[in-house]
Coordinates of N, CA and C in Angstrom, one line a residue:
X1 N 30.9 21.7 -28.2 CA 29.7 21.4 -27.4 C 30.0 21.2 -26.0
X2 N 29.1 22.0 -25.2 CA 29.5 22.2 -23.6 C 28.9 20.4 -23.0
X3 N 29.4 20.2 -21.9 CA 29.0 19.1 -21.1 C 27.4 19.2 -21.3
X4 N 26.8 20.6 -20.6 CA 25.2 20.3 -20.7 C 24.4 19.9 -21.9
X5 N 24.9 19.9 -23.2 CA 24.3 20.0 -24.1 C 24.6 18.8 -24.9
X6 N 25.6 18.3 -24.2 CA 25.6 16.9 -24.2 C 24.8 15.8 -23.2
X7 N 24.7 16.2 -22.1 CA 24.0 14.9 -21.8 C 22.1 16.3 -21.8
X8 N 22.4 16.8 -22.2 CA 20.9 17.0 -23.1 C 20.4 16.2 -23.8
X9 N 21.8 16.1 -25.0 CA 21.1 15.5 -26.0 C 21.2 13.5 -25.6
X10 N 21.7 13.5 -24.4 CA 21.7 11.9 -24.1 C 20.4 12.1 -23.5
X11 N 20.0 12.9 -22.9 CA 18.7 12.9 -22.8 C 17.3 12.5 -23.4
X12 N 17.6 13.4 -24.1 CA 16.6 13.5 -25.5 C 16.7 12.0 -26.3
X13 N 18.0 11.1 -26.3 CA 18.1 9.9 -27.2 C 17.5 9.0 -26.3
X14 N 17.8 9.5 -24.6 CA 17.0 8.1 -23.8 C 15.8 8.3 -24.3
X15 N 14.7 9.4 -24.4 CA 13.6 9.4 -24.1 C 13.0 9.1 -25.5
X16 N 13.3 9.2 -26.5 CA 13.3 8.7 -27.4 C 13.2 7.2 -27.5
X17 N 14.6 6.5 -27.2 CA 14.4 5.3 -27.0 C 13.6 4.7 -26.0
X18 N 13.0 5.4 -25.0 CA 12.3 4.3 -24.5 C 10.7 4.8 -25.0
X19 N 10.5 5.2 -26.0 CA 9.0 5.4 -26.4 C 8.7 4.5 -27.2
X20 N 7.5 4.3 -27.0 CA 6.8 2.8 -27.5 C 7.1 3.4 -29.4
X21 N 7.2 4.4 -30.2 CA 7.3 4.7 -31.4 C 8.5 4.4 -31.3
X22 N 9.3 3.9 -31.0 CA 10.8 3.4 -31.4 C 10.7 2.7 -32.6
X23 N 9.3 1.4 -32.4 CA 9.6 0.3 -33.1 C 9.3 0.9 -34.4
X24 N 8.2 1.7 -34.2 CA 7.8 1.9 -35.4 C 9.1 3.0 -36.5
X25 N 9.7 3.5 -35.8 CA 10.9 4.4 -36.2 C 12.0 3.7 -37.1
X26 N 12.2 2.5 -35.9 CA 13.0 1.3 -36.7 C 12.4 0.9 -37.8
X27 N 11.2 0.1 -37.9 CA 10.5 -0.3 -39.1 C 11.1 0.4 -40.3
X28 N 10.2 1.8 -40.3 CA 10.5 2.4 -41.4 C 12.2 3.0 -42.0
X29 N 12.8 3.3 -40.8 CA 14.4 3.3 -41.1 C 14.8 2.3 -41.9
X30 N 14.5 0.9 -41.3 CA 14.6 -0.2 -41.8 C 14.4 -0.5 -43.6
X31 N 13.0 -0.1 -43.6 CA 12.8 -0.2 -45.1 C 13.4 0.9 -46.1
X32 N 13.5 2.0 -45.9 CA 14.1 2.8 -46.0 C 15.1 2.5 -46.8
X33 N 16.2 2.3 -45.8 CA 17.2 1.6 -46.5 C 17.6 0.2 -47.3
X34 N 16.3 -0.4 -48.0 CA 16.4 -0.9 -48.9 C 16.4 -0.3 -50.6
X35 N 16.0 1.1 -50.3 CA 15.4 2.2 -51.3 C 17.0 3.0 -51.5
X36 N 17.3 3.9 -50.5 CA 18.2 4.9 -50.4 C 19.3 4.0 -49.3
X37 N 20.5 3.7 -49.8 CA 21.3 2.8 -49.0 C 22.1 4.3 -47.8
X38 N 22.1 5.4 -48.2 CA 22.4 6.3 -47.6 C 21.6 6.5 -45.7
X39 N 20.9 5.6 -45.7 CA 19.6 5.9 -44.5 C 20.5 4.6 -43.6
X40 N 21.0 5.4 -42.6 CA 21.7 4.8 -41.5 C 21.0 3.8 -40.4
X41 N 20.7 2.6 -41.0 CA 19.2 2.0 -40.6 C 20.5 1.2 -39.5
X42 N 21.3 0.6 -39.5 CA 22.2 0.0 -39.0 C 22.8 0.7 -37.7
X43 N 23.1 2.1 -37.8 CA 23.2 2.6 -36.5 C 22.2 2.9 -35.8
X44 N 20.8 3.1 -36.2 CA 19.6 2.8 -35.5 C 19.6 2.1 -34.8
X45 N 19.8 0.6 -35.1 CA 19.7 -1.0 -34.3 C 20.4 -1.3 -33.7
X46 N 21.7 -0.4 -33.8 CA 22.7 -0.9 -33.0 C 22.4 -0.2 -31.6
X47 N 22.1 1.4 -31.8 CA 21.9 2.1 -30.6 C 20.6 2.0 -30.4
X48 N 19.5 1.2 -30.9 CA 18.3 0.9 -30.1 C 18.5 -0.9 -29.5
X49 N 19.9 -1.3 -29.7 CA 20.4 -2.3 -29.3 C 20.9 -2.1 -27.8
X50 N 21.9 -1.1 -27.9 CA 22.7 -1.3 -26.8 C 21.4 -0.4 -25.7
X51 N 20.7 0.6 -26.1 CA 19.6 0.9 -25.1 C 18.8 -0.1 -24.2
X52 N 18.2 -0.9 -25.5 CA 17.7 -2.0 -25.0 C 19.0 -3.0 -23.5
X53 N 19.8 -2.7 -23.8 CA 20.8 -3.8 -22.5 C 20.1 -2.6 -21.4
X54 N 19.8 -2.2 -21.3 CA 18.8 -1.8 -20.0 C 17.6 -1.6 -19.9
X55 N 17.5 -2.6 -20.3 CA 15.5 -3.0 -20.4 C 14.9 -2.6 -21.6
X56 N 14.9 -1.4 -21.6 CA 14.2 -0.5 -22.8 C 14.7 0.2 -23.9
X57 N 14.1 -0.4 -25.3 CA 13.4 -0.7 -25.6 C 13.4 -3.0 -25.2
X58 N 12.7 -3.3 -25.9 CA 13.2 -4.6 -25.6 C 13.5 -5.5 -26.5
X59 N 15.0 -5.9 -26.4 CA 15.9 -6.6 -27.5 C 14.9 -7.8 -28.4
X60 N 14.0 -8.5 -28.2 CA 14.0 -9.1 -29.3 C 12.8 -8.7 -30.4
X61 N 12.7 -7.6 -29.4 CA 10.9 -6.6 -30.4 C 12.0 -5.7 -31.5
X62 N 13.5 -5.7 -30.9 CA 14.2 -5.0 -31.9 C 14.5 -5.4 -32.8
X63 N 15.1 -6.7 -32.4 CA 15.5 -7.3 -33.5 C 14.4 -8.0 -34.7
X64 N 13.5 -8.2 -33.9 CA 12.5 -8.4 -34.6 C 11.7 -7.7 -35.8
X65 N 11.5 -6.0 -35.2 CA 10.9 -5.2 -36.1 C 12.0 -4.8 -37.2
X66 N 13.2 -4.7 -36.8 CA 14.5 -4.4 -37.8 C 14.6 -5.4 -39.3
X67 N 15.0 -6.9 -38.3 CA 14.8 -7.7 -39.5 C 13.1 -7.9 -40.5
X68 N 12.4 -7.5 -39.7 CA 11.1 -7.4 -40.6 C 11.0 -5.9 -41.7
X69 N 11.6 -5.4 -41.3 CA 12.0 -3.7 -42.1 C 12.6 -4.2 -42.9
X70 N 14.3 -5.0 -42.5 CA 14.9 -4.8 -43.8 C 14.5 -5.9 -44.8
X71 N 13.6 -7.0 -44.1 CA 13.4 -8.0 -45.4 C 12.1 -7.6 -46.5
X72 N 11.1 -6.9 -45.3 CA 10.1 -5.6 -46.1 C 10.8 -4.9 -47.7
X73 N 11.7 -3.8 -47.1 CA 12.3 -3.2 -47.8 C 13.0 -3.6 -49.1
X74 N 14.5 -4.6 -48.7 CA 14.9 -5.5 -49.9 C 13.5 -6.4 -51.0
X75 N 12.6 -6.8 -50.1 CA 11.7 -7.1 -51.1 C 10.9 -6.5 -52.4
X76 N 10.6 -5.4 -51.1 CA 10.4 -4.3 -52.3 C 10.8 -3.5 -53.4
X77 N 12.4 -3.4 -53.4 CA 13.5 -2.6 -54.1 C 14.2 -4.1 -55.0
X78 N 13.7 -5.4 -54.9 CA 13.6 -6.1 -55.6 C 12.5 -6.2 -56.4
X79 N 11.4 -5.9 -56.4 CA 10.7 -6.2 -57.0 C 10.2 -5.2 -57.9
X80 N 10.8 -3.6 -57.2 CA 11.0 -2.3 -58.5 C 11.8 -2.6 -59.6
X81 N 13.0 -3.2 -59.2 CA 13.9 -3.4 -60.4 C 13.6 -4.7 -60.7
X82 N 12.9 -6.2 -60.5 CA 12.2 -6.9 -61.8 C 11.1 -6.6 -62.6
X83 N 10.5 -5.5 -62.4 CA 9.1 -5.4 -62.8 C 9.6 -3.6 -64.0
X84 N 10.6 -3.1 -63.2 CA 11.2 -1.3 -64.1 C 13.0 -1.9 -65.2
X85 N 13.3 -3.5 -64.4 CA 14.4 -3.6 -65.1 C 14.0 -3.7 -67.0
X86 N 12.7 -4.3 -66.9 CA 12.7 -4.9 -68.7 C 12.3 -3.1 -69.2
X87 N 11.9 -2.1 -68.6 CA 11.5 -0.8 -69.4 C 12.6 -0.6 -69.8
X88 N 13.6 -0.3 -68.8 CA 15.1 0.2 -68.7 C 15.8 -0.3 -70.2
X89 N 15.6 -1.7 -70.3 CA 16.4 -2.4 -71.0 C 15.9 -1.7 -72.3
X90 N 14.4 -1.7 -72.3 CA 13.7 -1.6 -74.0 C 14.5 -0.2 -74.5
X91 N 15.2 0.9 -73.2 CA 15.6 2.2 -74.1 C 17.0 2.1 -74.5
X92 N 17.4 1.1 -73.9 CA 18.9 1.1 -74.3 C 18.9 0.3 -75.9
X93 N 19.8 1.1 -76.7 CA 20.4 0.7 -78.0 C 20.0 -1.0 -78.0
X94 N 20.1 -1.4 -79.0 CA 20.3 -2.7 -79.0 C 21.2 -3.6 -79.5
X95 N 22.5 -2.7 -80.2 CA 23.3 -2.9 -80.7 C 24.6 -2.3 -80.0
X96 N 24.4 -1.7 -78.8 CA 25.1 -0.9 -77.7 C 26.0 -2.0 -76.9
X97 N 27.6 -1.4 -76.7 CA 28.4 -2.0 -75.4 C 27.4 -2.5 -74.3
X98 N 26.7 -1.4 -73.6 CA 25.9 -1.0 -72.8 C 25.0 -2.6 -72.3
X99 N 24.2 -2.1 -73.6 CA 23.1 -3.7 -73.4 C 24.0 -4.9 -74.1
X100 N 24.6 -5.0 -74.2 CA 25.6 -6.3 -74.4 C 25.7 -6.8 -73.1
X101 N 26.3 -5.6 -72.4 CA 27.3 -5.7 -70.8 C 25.9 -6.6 -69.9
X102 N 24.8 -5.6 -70.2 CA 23.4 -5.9 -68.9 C 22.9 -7.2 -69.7
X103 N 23.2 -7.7 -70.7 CA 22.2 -9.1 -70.9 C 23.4 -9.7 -70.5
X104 N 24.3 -9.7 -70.6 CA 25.4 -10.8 -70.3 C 25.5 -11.2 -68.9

C-alpha cells in the first residue's frame, strides 16, 4: 500500500468518524456483538475513542451509546438462550452423557 492510499484511507476513517451516524454505527456494532462474538465492536470504541481525543466524535456520547449496545445486545442473547435453552434440552436424549453434563 503506497503512502497515498494510506492517508486516503485515514481520510475516509476521519470523515467517517466525525459524522453524526457514528453513534448509530457504534450502537448496532455494539449489539451485534452480543449475537456473533466475531463483530469487532471493541475496536470500533476504541478507535471512535481515540478520535474523539480530538473533539469529534464526543467521548462520553461514546461511551455512552457503546455501553447501551452492549448491555442491549447481552440482554438480548440472554434472553434467546432462556426462552430456546428448554426446546434444545427437550431434543436431547434423556438418558444421554450429553443432558446429564447440561442439567448438572
Amino acid at each position: 500500500m503506497t503512502s497515498i492510499e494510506v492517508m486516503n484511507l485515514l481520510d475516509l476513517l476521519h470523515q467517517t468518524m466525525s459524522s453524526p451516524w457514528v453513534y448509530l454505527a457504534l450502537f448496532a456494532i455494539a449489539v451485534l456483538d452480543g449475537f456473533f462474538p466475531v463483530v469487532p465492536s471493541e475496536t470500533a470504541v476504541i478507535t471512535a475513542g481515540v478520535f474523539a481525543a480530538s473533539g469529534e466524535p464526543s467521548l462520553p456520547a461514546v461511551i455512552l451509546v457503546a455501553a447501551s449496545g452492549a448491555l442491549l445486545g447481552d440482554h438480548i442473547s440472554y434472553a434467546i438462550g432462556r426462552t430456546g435453552g428448554a426446546r434444545l434440552l427437550d431434543r436431547l436424549p434423556v438418558a444421554g452423557r450429553r443432558r446429564a453434563g447440561v442439567e448438572w
